Coordinates of C-alpha atoms in Angstrom, one line a residue:
M1157 CA -178.0 14.3 -25.0
D1158 CA -174.7 12.8 -23.8
Q1159 CA -176.0 9.3 -24.7
L1160 CA -176.9 10.5 -28.1
N1161 CA -173.4 12.0 -28.7
S1162 CA -171.8 8.8 -27.4
K1163 CA -173.9 6.7 -29.8
N1164 CA -173.0 9.0 -32.7
E1165 CA -169.3 8.6 -32.0
N1166 CA -169.5 4.8 -32.3
L1167 CA -168.0 3.1 -35.3
S1168 CA -170.2 1.1 -37.7
R1169 CA -170.5 -2.6 -37.1
G1170 CA -170.3 -3.5 -40.8
L1171 CA -167.8 -6.4 -40.8
K1172 CA -169.5 -9.8 -41.2
N1173 CA -168.4 -13.2 -40.2
R1174 CA -166.7 -14.0 -43.5
H1175 CA -164.9 -10.7 -43.5
V1176 CA -163.4 -11.3 -40.1
Q1177 CA -162.5 -15.0 -40.9
L1178 CA -160.6 -13.9 -44.0
L1179 CA -159.0 -11.0 -42.1
A1180 CA -157.7 -13.5 -39.6
I1181 CA -156.2 -15.5 -42.4
G1182 CA -154.8 -12.5 -44.3
G1183 CA -153.3 -11.2 -41.0
A1184 CA -151.3 -14.4 -40.7
I1185 CA -150.1 -14.7 -44.3
G1186 CA -147.8 -12.2 -45.8
T1187 CA -145.0 -11.8 -48.3
G1188 CA -142.8 -13.4 -45.7
L1189 CA -144.2 -16.8 -46.8
F1190 CA -144.3 -16.1 -50.6
L1191 CA -140.9 -14.4 -50.9
G1192 CA -139.0 -14.7 -47.6
S1193 CA -139.6 -18.4 -47.0
G1194 CA -136.7 -19.3 -49.4
R1195 CA -134.2 -17.4 -47.3
S1196 CA -135.5 -18.9 -44.0
I1197 CA -135.4 -22.4 -45.4
H1198 CA -131.9 -21.9 -46.5
L1199 CA -131.0 -20.7 -43.0
A1200 CA -132.7 -23.4 -40.9
G1201 CA -133.6 -26.3 -43.3
P1202 CA -136.5 -28.5 -42.3
S1203 CA -136.3 -27.3 -38.7
I1204 CA -138.1 -24.1 -39.9
L1205 CA -141.3 -26.2 -39.6
F1206 CA -140.8 -26.4 -35.8
A1207 CA -140.1 -22.6 -35.6
Y1208 CA -143.4 -21.9 -37.3
L1209 CA -145.2 -24.4 -35.1
I1210 CA -143.7 -22.9 -31.9
T1211 CA -144.3 -19.3 -32.9
G1212 CA -147.8 -20.1 -34.2
G1213 CA -148.7 -21.7 -30.8
I1214 CA -147.4 -18.6 -29.0
C1215 CA -149.4 -16.3 -31.3
F1216 CA -152.5 -18.4 -30.7
L1217 CA -152.2 -18.0 -27.0
V1218 CA -151.7 -14.2 -27.4
M1219 CA -154.9 -14.1 -29.5
R1220 CA -156.8 -16.1 -26.9
A1221 CA -155.7 -13.5 -24.3
L1222 CA -156.8 -10.7 -26.6
G1223 CA -160.1 -12.4 -27.3
E1224 CA -160.9 -12.9 -23.6
L1225 CA -160.1 -9.3 -22.9
L1226 CA -162.2 -7.9 -25.7
L1227 CA -165.2 -10.1 -24.9
S1228 CA -165.0 -9.3 -21.2
N1229 CA -166.4 -5.9 -22.1
L1230 CA -168.2 -5.3 -25.4
N1231 CA -167.6 -1.6 -25.0
Y1232 CA -163.9 -2.2 -25.8
H1233 CA -163.4 -1.2 -29.4
S1234 CA -159.6 -1.9 -29.5
F1235 CA -157.0 -3.2 -27.2
V1236 CA -156.0 0.3 -26.2
D1237 CA -159.3 0.6 -24.3
F1238 CA -158.3 -2.3 -22.0
V1239 CA -154.7 -1.1 -21.8
Q1240 CA -156.0 2.1 -20.3
D1241 CA -158.2 0.3 -17.8
Y1242 CA -155.4 -2.1 -16.5
L1243 CA -152.2 -0.2 -17.1
G1244 CA -153.3 3.5 -17.1
D1245 CA -153.3 6.5 -19.4
R1246 CA -149.6 6.7 -20.1
A1247 CA -149.4 3.0 -21.1
A1248 CA -152.5 3.5 -23.4
F1249 CA -150.9 6.5 -25.0
I1250 CA -147.6 4.7 -25.7
T1251 CA -149.2 1.5 -26.8
G1252 CA -151.7 3.2 -29.1
W1253 CA -149.1 5.3 -30.9
T1254 CA -146.6 2.4 -31.0
Y1255 CA -149.2 0.3 -32.7
W1256 CA -149.9 3.1 -35.1
F1257 CA -146.2 3.3 -35.9
C1258 CA -146.0 -0.5 -36.4
W1259 CA -148.6 -0.4 -39.2
I1260 CA -147.5 2.9 -40.7
S1261 CA -143.9 1.5 -41.2
L1262 CA -145.3 -1.7 -42.6
A1263 CA -147.7 0.1 -44.9
M1264 CA -144.8 2.4 -46.1
A1265 CA -142.7 -0.5 -47.0
D1266 CA -145.5 -2.4 -48.6
V1267 CA -146.7 0.5 -50.8
T1268 CA -143.2 0.8 -52.0
A1269 CA -142.9 -2.9 -52.6
A1270 CA -146.2 -2.8 -54.6
G1271 CA -144.5 -0.3 -57.0
L1272 CA -141.6 -2.7 -57.4
Y1273 CA -144.0 -5.6 -58.2
V1274 CA -145.8 -3.6 -60.9
Q1275 CA -142.4 -2.8 -62.4
Y1276 CA -142.0 -6.5 -63.1
W1277 CA -144.6 -6.2 -65.8
L1278 CA -144.0 -2.5 -66.6
P1279 CA -140.3 -1.9 -66.1
N1280 CA -140.3 1.5 -67.7
I1281 CA -142.8 3.0 -65.4
P1282 CA -141.4 5.0 -62.4
R1283 CA -141.8 3.1 -59.1
W1284 CA -143.7 6.0 -57.4
V1285 CA -146.6 6.0 -60.0
P1286 CA -148.1 2.6 -59.2
S1287 CA -147.4 3.2 -55.5
L1288 CA -149.4 6.5 -55.6
V1289 CA -152.2 4.9 -57.6
I1290 CA -152.6 2.0 -55.2
L1291 CA -152.5 4.3 -52.1
I1292 CA -155.2 6.6 -53.6
V1293 CA -157.5 3.7 -54.5
L1294 CA -157.1 2.1 -51.0
L1295 CA -157.7 5.5 -49.3
I1296 CA -161.0 6.0 -51.3
M1297 CA -162.1 2.5 -50.5
N1298 CA -161.4 3.0 -46.7
L1299 CA -163.3 6.3 -46.7
T1300 CA -166.4 4.7 -48.3
A1301 CA -167.6 2.1 -45.8
V1302 CA -166.1 -0.4 -43.4
K1303 CA -168.0 -3.1 -45.3
L1304 CA -166.1 -2.2 -48.4
F1305 CA -162.8 -2.5 -46.5
G1306 CA -164.0 -6.0 -45.4
E1307 CA -164.8 -6.9 -49.0
M1308 CA -161.4 -5.9 -50.3
E1309 CA -159.5 -7.8 -47.5
F1310 CA -161.8 -10.8 -48.2
W1311 CA -160.8 -11.0 -51.8
F1312 CA -157.1 -10.1 -51.1
A1313 CA -156.9 -12.9 -48.5
L1314 CA -158.8 -15.3 -50.8
I1315 CA -156.2 -14.9 -53.6
K1316 CA -153.4 -15.8 -51.1
V1317 CA -155.4 -18.8 -49.8
V1318 CA -156.0 -20.1 -53.3
A1319 CA -152.3 -19.7 -54.2
I1320 CA -151.2 -21.7 -51.2
L1321 CA -153.9 -24.4 -51.5
S1322 CA -152.9 -24.7 -55.2
L1323 CA -149.3 -25.2 -54.2
I1324 CA -150.2 -27.8 -51.6
I1325 CA -152.5 -29.8 -54.0
V1326 CA -150.1 -29.6 -57.0
G1327 CA -147.1 -30.4 -54.7
T1328 CA -148.8 -33.4 -53.1
V1329 CA -149.7 -34.9 -56.4
M1330 CA -146.0 -34.4 -57.5
I1331 CA -144.8 -36.2 -54.3
I1332 CA -147.2 -39.1 -54.6
K1333 CA -146.3 -39.6 -58.3
G1334 CA -142.5 -39.3 -57.5
F1335 CA -142.2 -36.4 -59.9
S1336 CA -138.6 -35.9 -61.1
T1337 CA -137.1 -32.4 -60.8
N1338 CA -133.6 -31.1 -61.5
A1339 CA -132.9 -31.7 -57.8
G1340 CA -134.1 -35.3 -57.8
I1341 CA -137.2 -37.3 -57.0
S1342 CA -140.1 -35.6 -55.1
S1343 CA -140.6 -37.4 -51.8
F1344 CA -141.4 -36.7 -48.2
T1345 CA -138.1 -38.4 -47.3
N1346 CA -136.3 -35.2 -48.7
L1347 CA -137.3 -33.6 -45.4
W1348 CA -134.7 -35.5 -43.5
K1349 CA -132.4 -37.1 -46.1
H1350 CA -130.2 -34.1 -46.6
G1351 CA -128.5 -33.5 -43.2
G1352 CA -131.4 -34.3 -41.0
L1353 CA -134.1 -32.0 -39.6
F1354 CA -131.5 -29.6 -38.2
P1355 CA -128.9 -29.5 -40.9
N1356 CA -127.4 -26.2 -39.7
G1357 CA -127.6 -27.1 -36.1
I1358 CA -129.4 -25.3 -33.3
N1359 CA -127.8 -22.0 -34.3
G1360 CA -129.6 -21.9 -37.7
F1361 CA -132.8 -22.9 -36.0
I1362 CA -132.6 -20.1 -33.5
L1363 CA -131.7 -17.5 -36.1
S1364 CA -134.7 -18.4 -38.2
F1365 CA -137.1 -17.1 -35.5
Q1366 CA -136.4 -13.6 -36.7
M1367 CA -138.1 -14.2 -40.0
V1368 CA -140.8 -16.4 -38.6
V1369 CA -141.9 -13.9 -35.9
F1370 CA -142.0 -11.1 -38.5
A1371 CA -144.2 -13.4 -40.7
F1372 CA -146.9 -13.4 -38.0
T1373 CA -147.0 -9.6 -37.4
G1374 CA -150.5 -8.3 -38.1
I1375 CA -152.2 -11.4 -36.7
E1376 CA -153.7 -9.3 -33.9
L1377 CA -155.6 -7.2 -36.5
V1378 CA -158.7 -9.3 -35.7
G1379 CA -158.8 -7.7 -32.3
L1380 CA -158.9 -4.2 -33.8
T1381 CA -162.1 -5.1 -35.7
A1382 CA -164.1 -5.8 -32.5
G1383 CA -165.9 -2.4 -32.6
E1384 CA -167.0 -2.9 -36.2
T1385 CA -168.0 -6.6 -36.1
E1386 CA -171.5 -7.9 -36.2
N1387 CA -172.1 -10.3 -33.3
P1388 CA -168.5 -10.1 -31.9
E1389 CA -169.3 -12.7 -29.2
H1390 CA -169.7 -15.4 -31.9
V1391 CA -167.4 -14.2 -34.7
I1392 CA -164.2 -13.3 -32.8
P1393 CA -163.8 -16.6 -30.9
R1394 CA -164.4 -18.5 -34.1
A1395 CA -161.8 -16.6 -36.0
I1396 CA -159.2 -17.0 -33.2
D1397 CA -159.8 -20.7 -32.6
N1398 CA -159.2 -21.4 -36.3
I1399 CA -155.7 -19.9 -36.1
P1400 CA -154.0 -23.3 -35.3
I1401 CA -155.6 -24.9 -38.4
R1402 CA -154.5 -22.1 -40.6
I1403 CA -150.9 -22.3 -39.3
I1404 CA -150.7 -26.0 -39.9
I1405 CA -152.2 -25.8 -43.4
F1406 CA -150.8 -22.6 -44.8
Y1407 CA -147.4 -22.4 -43.2
I1408 CA -146.3 -25.8 -42.2
G1409 CA -148.2 -27.6 -44.9
A1410 CA -146.9 -25.4 -47.7
L1411 CA -143.3 -25.4 -46.6
A1412 CA -143.3 -29.2 -46.0
V1413 CA -144.5 -29.7 -49.5
I1414 CA -141.9 -27.3 -51.0
M1415 CA -139.0 -29.1 -49.1
S1416 CA -140.3 -32.5 -50.2
I1417 CA -140.2 -31.5 -53.8
Y1418 CA -137.0 -29.5 -53.6
P1419 CA -134.5 -30.5 -50.8
W1420 CA -133.8 -27.5 -48.6
N1421 CA -130.3 -27.1 -49.9
S1422 CA -131.6 -27.0 -53.5
I1423 CA -133.9 -24.0 -52.9
N1424 CA -132.6 -20.7 -54.1
P1425 CA -132.7 -18.3 -51.1
D1426 CA -133.1 -15.3 -53.4
K1427 CA -136.1 -16.5 -55.3
S1428 CA -139.6 -17.6 -54.2
P1429 CA -139.9 -21.3 -53.7
F1430 CA -143.5 -21.0 -55.0
V1431 CA -142.0 -20.1 -58.4
Q1432 CA -139.8 -23.1 -58.3
V1433 CA -142.6 -25.5 -57.6
F1434 CA -145.0 -24.1 -60.2
G1435 CA -142.2 -23.8 -62.7
A1436 CA -141.3 -27.5 -62.2
V1437 CA -144.7 -28.6 -63.4
G1438 CA -144.3 -26.6 -66.6
I1439 CA -146.3 -23.5 -65.7
V1440 CA -144.4 -20.9 -67.8
A1441 CA -146.2 -18.0 -66.1
A1442 CA -145.2 -19.2 -62.6
A1443 CA -143.2 -16.0 -61.9
S1444 CA -146.1 -13.8 -63.0
I1445 CA -148.6 -15.7 -61.0
V1446 CA -146.5 -15.4 -57.8
N1447 CA -145.8 -11.7 -58.6
F1448 CA -149.5 -11.1 -58.8
V1449 CA -150.1 -12.9 -55.5
V1450 CA -147.4 -10.9 -53.7
L1451 CA -148.7 -7.7 -55.3
T1452 CA -152.2 -8.4 -53.8
S1453 CA -150.4 -9.3 -50.5
A1454 CA -148.6 -6.0 -50.4
A1455 CA -151.8 -4.1 -51.3
S1456 CA -153.6 -6.1 -48.6
A1457 CA -151.0 -5.1 -46.0
C1458 CA -151.2 -1.4 -47.0
N1459 CA -155.0 -1.6 -46.9
S1460 CA -154.8 -3.1 -43.4
G1461 CA -152.3 -0.5 -42.4
I1462 CA -154.7 2.4 -43.4
F1463 CA -157.6 0.7 -41.6
S1464 CA -155.7 -0.2 -38.3
T1465 CA -153.9 3.1 -38.0
S1466 CA -157.0 5.2 -38.6
R1467 CA -158.9 3.2 -35.9
M1468 CA -156.1 3.5 -33.5
V1469 CA -155.9 7.3 -33.9
F1470 CA -159.7 7.5 -33.5
S1471 CA -159.5 5.5 -30.2
L1472 CA -156.6 7.7 -29.0
A1473 CA -158.6 10.9 -29.9
K1474 CA -161.6 9.6 -27.8
E1475 CA -159.2 9.4 -24.8
N1476 CA -157.8 12.9 -25.6
N1477 CA -154.5 11.4 -26.7
A1478 CA -154.8 12.7 -30.2
P1479 CA -156.3 15.9 -31.7
E1480 CA -160.1 16.3 -31.2
S1481 CA -160.6 16.5 -35.0
M1482 CA -159.6 12.8 -35.3
K1483 CA -162.9 11.8 -33.7
K1484 CA -164.9 13.0 -36.7
L1485 CA -167.0 10.3 -38.3
T1486 CA -168.7 10.4 -41.7
S1487 CA -172.3 9.4 -42.3
S1488 CA -171.1 5.9 -42.8
K1489 CA -169.4 5.9 -39.4
I1490 CA -165.9 6.1 -40.9
P1491 CA -163.2 8.1 -39.0
S1492 CA -162.4 10.2 -42.0
N1493 CA -159.8 12.6 -40.6
A1494 CA -158.0 9.8 -38.9
T1495 CA -158.0 7.8 -42.2
I1496 CA -156.7 10.7 -44.3
F1497 CA -154.1 11.5 -41.7
S1498 CA -152.7 8.0 -41.7
A1499 CA -152.7 7.8 -45.5
A1500 CA -150.9 11.1 -45.7
I1501 CA -148.1 9.8 -43.5
I1502 CA -147.9 6.7 -45.7
L1503 CA -147.6 9.0 -48.7
I1504 CA -144.2 10.1 -47.4
A1505 CA -142.9 6.7 -48.7
V1506 CA -144.1 7.5 -52.2
L1507 CA -142.7 11.0 -52.1
L1508 CA -139.3 9.9 -50.8
N1509 CA -138.9 6.9 -53.2
Y1510 CA -136.2 8.7 -55.2
I1511 CA -134.0 9.6 -52.3
M1512 CA -134.7 6.9 -49.6
P1513 CA -132.4 3.9 -49.9
G1514 CA -133.8 0.4 -49.4
G1515 CA -131.7 -0.1 -46.3
V1516 CA -133.9 2.5 -44.5
F1517 CA -137.0 0.3 -45.1
V1518 CA -135.1 -2.7 -43.7
L1519 CA -134.4 -0.7 -40.5
I1520 CA -138.0 0.6 -40.3
T1521 CA -139.5 -2.9 -40.6
S1522 CA -137.0 -4.2 -38.1
I1523 CA -138.0 -1.6 -35.6
S1524 CA -141.6 -2.5 -36.4
T1525 CA -140.9 -6.1 -35.4
F1526 CA -139.6 -5.0 -32.0
C1527 CA -142.7 -2.8 -31.6
F1528 CA -145.1 -5.6 -32.5
I1529 CA -143.4 -7.8 -29.8
F1530 CA -144.0 -4.9 -27.4
I1531 CA -147.7 -4.8 -28.3
W1532 CA -148.2 -8.5 -27.9
A1533 CA -146.4 -8.4 -24.5
I1534 CA -148.7 -5.6 -23.4
I1535 CA -151.8 -7.6 -24.3
V1536 CA -150.5 -10.6 -22.3
I1537 CA -149.6 -8.4 -19.3
C1538 CA -153.1 -6.8 -19.4
H1539 CA -154.6 -10.3 -19.4
L1540 CA -152.7 -11.1 -16.2
K1541 CA -154.0 -7.9 -14.6
Y1542 CA -157.6 -8.6 -15.8
R1543 CA -157.6 -12.1 -14.3
K1544 CA -156.2 -10.9 -11.0
A1545 CA -158.6 -7.9 -10.7
N1546 CA -161.8 -9.7 -11.9
P1547 CA -161.7 -13.4 -10.8
V1548 CA -165.5 -13.7 -10.6
A1549 CA -166.1 -12.1 -14.0
A1550 CA -163.2 -14.1 -15.5
A1551 CA -164.8 -17.3 -14.3
K1552 CA -168.0 -16.5 -16.1
N1553 CA -166.2 -15.6 -19.4
K1554 CA -166.9 -18.4 -21.9
F1555 CA -163.8 -17.6 -24.0
K1556 CA -160.8 -18.1 -21.7
M1557 CA -157.1 -18.2 -22.4
P1558 CA -155.9 -21.7 -21.7
F1559 CA -153.2 -22.6 -19.1
Y1560 CA -153.4 -19.2 -17.3
P1561 CA -151.1 -18.0 -15.7
I1562 CA -148.3 -20.3 -16.8
A1563 CA -149.0 -19.5 -20.5
N1564 CA -148.6 -15.8 -19.8
Y1565 CA -145.1 -16.2 -18.4
V1566 CA -144.1 -18.7 -21.1
I1567 CA -145.2 -16.1 -23.8
L1568 CA -143.2 -13.3 -22.1
A1569 CA -140.2 -15.6 -21.9
F1570 CA -140.5 -16.4 -25.6
F1571 CA -140.6 -12.7 -26.5
A1572 CA -137.4 -12.1 -24.5
F1573 CA -135.8 -15.0 -26.4
V1574 CA -136.8 -13.5 -29.7
I1575 CA -135.4 -10.1 -28.8
V1576 CA -132.1 -11.8 -28.0
T1577 CA -132.1 -13.7 -31.3
L1578 CA -132.9 -10.5 -33.2
A1579 CA -129.9 -8.9 -31.5
L1580 CA -127.7 -11.6 -32.9
N1581 CA -128.4 -10.5 -36.5
S1582 CA -126.4 -7.6 -37.8
E1583 CA -129.2 -6.3 -40.0
T1584 CA -131.7 -6.0 -37.0
R1585 CA -129.2 -5.3 -34.2
V1586 CA -129.3 -1.5 -35.0
A1587 CA -133.0 -1.5 -34.5
L1588 CA -132.6 -2.8 -31.0
F1589 CA -130.7 0.4 -30.1
V1590 CA -133.0 2.7 -32.1
T1591 CA -136.3 1.4 -30.8
P1592 CA -135.9 2.8 -27.2
V1593 CA -135.6 6.3 -28.8
W1594 CA -139.2 5.9 -30.0
F1595 CA -140.4 5.1 -26.5
I1596 CA -138.4 8.0 -25.0
I1597 CA -140.0 10.4 -27.5
L1598 CA -143.5 9.1 -26.7
F1599 CA -142.9 9.4 -23.0
G1600 CA -141.7 13.0 -23.4
I1601 CA -144.7 13.9 -25.6
Y1602 CA -147.1 12.4 -23.1
S1603 CA -145.5 14.2 -20.2
M1604 CA -145.6 17.5 -22.1
L1605 CA -149.3 17.0 -23.1
K1606 CA -150.3 16.2 -19.5
S1607 CA -148.4 19.2 -18.2
K1608 CA -150.2 21.5 -20.5
T1609 CA -153.6 19.9 -19.6
K1610 CA -152.8 20.3 -15.9
N1611 CA -151.7 24.0 -16.4
R1612 CA -154.9 24.7 -18.4
E1613 CA -157.1 23.1 -15.7
E1614 CA -155.3 25.1 -12.9
A1615 CA -155.7 28.3 -14.9
L1616 CA -159.4 27.5 -15.4
N1617 CA -159.9 26.8 -11.7
Q1618 CA -158.2 30.1 -10.7
S1619 CA -160.4 32.0 -13.2
T1620 CA -163.5 30.4 -11.7
E1621 CA -162.4 31.2 -8.1
Y1622 CA -161.6 34.8 -9.1
K1623 CA -165.1 35.3 -10.6
V1624 CA -166.7 33.8 -7.5

């Protein structure tokens, strides 16, 4: 009977190879590239390419560590499962709820941003209306079937991929033909002709890591799909190993083309460089095209937020770190209560649109960045623990993280470096002091829950002894 119940509590394995492949791409491409790249280029110049290359390499190693851990035990449905095994219940509780908060904050910001994007075409409509409609549609889709979630993310990611590939192809043709713009002739020499590769010195390069690291948040989402992926031993390694190619093509390739057409000092930091490139070739609807792409990108991020947070709450509930009701599954093996709960929290962003200033969202997403770094660091630490505790099993694992253990310590050192750079920026510095409050609250809640559980067990034991 216990085996039957355990089977019934398992999630559906409805995500196919193409879903996971596009999820991996979508997780690594966000509005940071489409809208935020102009500001990061203005800050660092062409050296931004090296920042993406370094951060991309670090994220690839983190994903390899995640993949090795997940495939070491196919009963792991998310990284919280192995955090519990290697770091204990308290760490699993804090990690799980921190990851939930990461995606909740991102989803709240993105559902609000989606309303702003719709206002571009319909300026008279209140911002909360499209935000609410998008949230309801995404909730319904997430409650239907995991396969439908995979389909939505597949098409959302495909739109982003097509937009980036179009820019690279169109831009390359412009460069080859020496297309003339209001900033001069398009040429690869523009990458170093205007002040060199580090025009703002090492300081601008270092400060750019703040935007670059934030652009990669969500890349670990592939690891959260392990419990709902068909043939994970084949699909997950393939998705992770393709990350370097995606980074080179989608980030470095696109930005190199943009800065070859428009020298870095000619790019408007307040506008999307994609609009500038498409506009240069006479595409009048360039702004609308990019607005459509960032709208789908925001909807994709919110969709991923609902999915990831609901699965995290489900995993926490299975370990008694969330209410028992969050373990409820529909006939399609969807954690319905956990999904509705997460969507309801995201709904707060819609309800508070009138009174919540934009600066609050900047603070929330900054805190989220710190929390994502914490999550990635926990994955790397768990990998160290796994290798030391299971040397024989690790030797048999076909999907190993390269350069262990040196890579683990390099990654952790990089994260420490990023936290220092984030502290140098006035906009994110406040988050550095606020984030510890979140962990203190979680620590207090965990201690309180365990104390109640202990008291309940003691009372039950005393009652049993009294009856005997």
